[in-house]
Amino acid sequence: MDNQQTTDVWQLARFFLPLALQAVAQAFSHPLVAMVASRGPGGPLNMAGLAQSGSVMMFLGMFAMYYMTTGMVFAKTRQGYKTFWRVCFWTGFTASLLQAILCVPALSHILFGKVMGLPTSIESPARITLFLTIPLQLIFFLRIPYQVAMYNGRATGRASLATMGRIALTALLVPVFCLLEWVGPIWAVVCLTIPVMLETVTSFLFAKPFLRTLPPATTQPPKAGDMFLFSLPLSIGGYFLVLSAITLSAFIARAPRPELMLPVYFITLGIVSPLSYAATRLQAMVLAFPPSAKDNPPTLRFSVIAGIILGLIPLIFIISPLIEWYYVKLQKLAAADLDYVRLTAIALVTFPFAVALRAYGEGLAAWMKKPMAVLIGHGFYMMTVVACGFIALIAGLPGYMIGTIGLTLGSLASAIMIRKLLKTSPKKDIPVGQTTTAFGPLR
């Protein structure tokens, strides 16, 4: 490996590691707040209601997940950034408005009671928290442009510091709220919202140096419609991923011993998911360090290595005595089920690797301005998940195998399809200015 390649590896590592840590840290925010919710009069039912309203909120705000990609492609000049900020604001405003409409008592009852089938004891906290998180929905969208500015400046460490501060503040507020008996679903939302507001303000302050140095546009700046249409197929593809997860759960529920396999699968996945989420940040790295004419760019090699490492980390938790401490003492699984935990964890080793390859392809698609390739790739993800579920169910495979096979093969199928589409499709000409730097995070 020559010196230039060595420099490339360290540049990639310095850019990616803060993003990976940020992604893993974000996974702890909601479990912390859940402690405040579950200590209210309704107990764990409050936590269940908060989780259900959170899933609705995330569904409405799906665009926020992919506006980071959009910002890294379009918000590289002063004019482009101003337009991108307006797109984020108005999309967030629209999502918040839709959320408010769903809070109308008749509609919220249809949503939570009829469609989602929640009992009244869970429907009530879900309805309350859905209403109280309306401002939070908009705040999440307003945070995006500032994070984009830092990622475009390759200041991922600074951007991640804002998120780490938010998690640290949440961790400090939770015991204080519990001690003062500010508990229940309402206080849980307050405990969640305050740190996110401060994170947004911190992100703005951290981003100011990069905003001041944005160059003026030298070509026709992109329009708001360009940005929205670029994000649309990415967001639709995101819905495919969400539906695929729900579909896998349905298959596992129909496999033998679902009362055992579902808890084992989801608790084990709870460790793997944050690391797989970290692997999705490799998409940002591709946009920050766009490929040259090389057939095997450093970003591809780094993505492969990162995916392998992220897949191996969860195996630490199946080594004694960690496996007994985490799965039995903390998660309350029976000790007799630990063999299934080990099998599930081993089977999930390849999942972060497959996600890393998919994220690399998504980064290339964004750089080439071919968002439809991502949409089609995610469509193949869903079709692969459904096919794997049917075949595995007919073959009588245990539930944990249905889930692990579906997740891994789905991501691999998506990665392969995206790459094939990019090889056969020319780069689309969209007026975005020069691509020289980075990209960034989700919620």
PDB file of N, CA and C in Angstrom, residues 25 82 97 127 152 163 180 192 254 366 404 420 431:
ATOM      1  N   ALA A  25     -24.853   5.926  19.192  1.00  0.00           N
ATOM      2  CA  ALA A  25     -25.320   6.708  20.345  1.00  0.00           C
ATOM      3  C   ALA A  25     -26.796   7.055  20.226  1.00  0.00           C
ATOM      4  N   LYS A  82     -29.514  27.993   0.803  1.00  0.00           N
ATOM      5  CA  LYS A  82     -30.723  28.727   1.176  1.00  0.00           C
ATOM      6  C   LYS A  82     -31.976  28.007   0.673  1.00  0.00           C
ATOM      7  N   LEU A  97     -47.935  19.343  10.183  1.00  0.00           N
ATOM      8  CA  LEU A  97     -49.357  19.600   9.962  1.00  0.00           C
ATOM      9  C   LEU A  97     -50.127  18.293   9.819  1.00  0.00           C
ATOM     10  N   ARG A 127     -51.844   8.569  21.667  1.00  0.00           N
ATOM     11  CA  ARG A 127     -52.497   9.776  21.142  1.00  0.00           C
ATOM     12  C   ARG A 127     -51.904  11.031  21.771  1.00  0.00           C
ATOM     13  N   ASN A 152     -20.574  18.601   4.879  1.00  0.00           N
ATOM     14  CA  ASN A 152     -19.985  19.092   3.635  1.00  0.00           C
ATOM     15  C   ASN A 152     -18.586  19.646   3.880  1.00  0.00           C
ATOM     16  N   THR A 163     -24.540  15.671  18.716  1.00  0.00           N
ATOM     17  CA  THR A 163     -25.429  14.551  19.023  1.00  0.00           C
ATOM     18  C   THR A 163     -25.026  13.868  20.322  1.00  0.00           C
ATOM     19  N   LEU A 180     -37.671  13.581  40.688  1.00  0.00           N
ATOM     20  CA  LEU A 180     -38.689  14.590  40.959  1.00  0.00           C
ATOM     21  C   LEU A 180     -40.098  14.088  40.681  1.00  0.00           C
ATOM     22  N   LEU A 192     -37.413  14.206  26.030  1.00  0.00           N
ATOM     23  CA  LEU A 192     -36.879  13.938  24.692  1.00  0.00           C
ATOM     24  C   LEU A 192     -36.661  15.224  23.907  1.00  0.00           C
ATOM     25  N   ARG A 254     -45.423 -16.592  12.170  1.00  0.00           N
ATOM     26  CA  ARG A 254     -46.108 -17.766  11.636  1.00  0.00           C
ATOM     27  C   ARG A 254     -45.222 -19.018  11.612  1.00  0.00           C
ATOM     28  N   ALA A 366     -26.319   8.474  -5.360  1.00  0.00           N
ATOM     29  CA  ALA A 366     -26.529   9.889  -5.049  1.00  0.00           C
ATOM     30  C   ALA A 366     -25.500  10.753  -5.765  1.00  0.00           C
ATOM     31  N   THR A 404     -32.867 -13.419   9.862  1.00  0.00           N
ATOM     32  CA  THR A 404     -31.474 -13.141   9.493  1.00  0.00           C
ATOM     33  C   THR A 404     -31.224 -13.340   8.008  1.00  0.00           C
ATOM     34  N   LYS A 420     -25.794  -2.606 -10.701  1.00  0.00           N
ATOM     35  CA  LYS A 420     -26.087  -2.958 -12.101  1.00  0.00           C
ATOM     36  C   LYS A 420     -26.764  -1.798 -12.813  1.00  0.00           C
ATOM     37  N   PRO A 431     -28.107  20.569 -12.097  1.00  0.00           N
ATOM     38  CA  PRO A 431     -27.262  21.703 -11.730  1.00  0.00           C
ATOM     39  C   PRO A 431     -27.072  21.805 -10.224  1.00  0.00           C
TER      40      PRO A 431
END
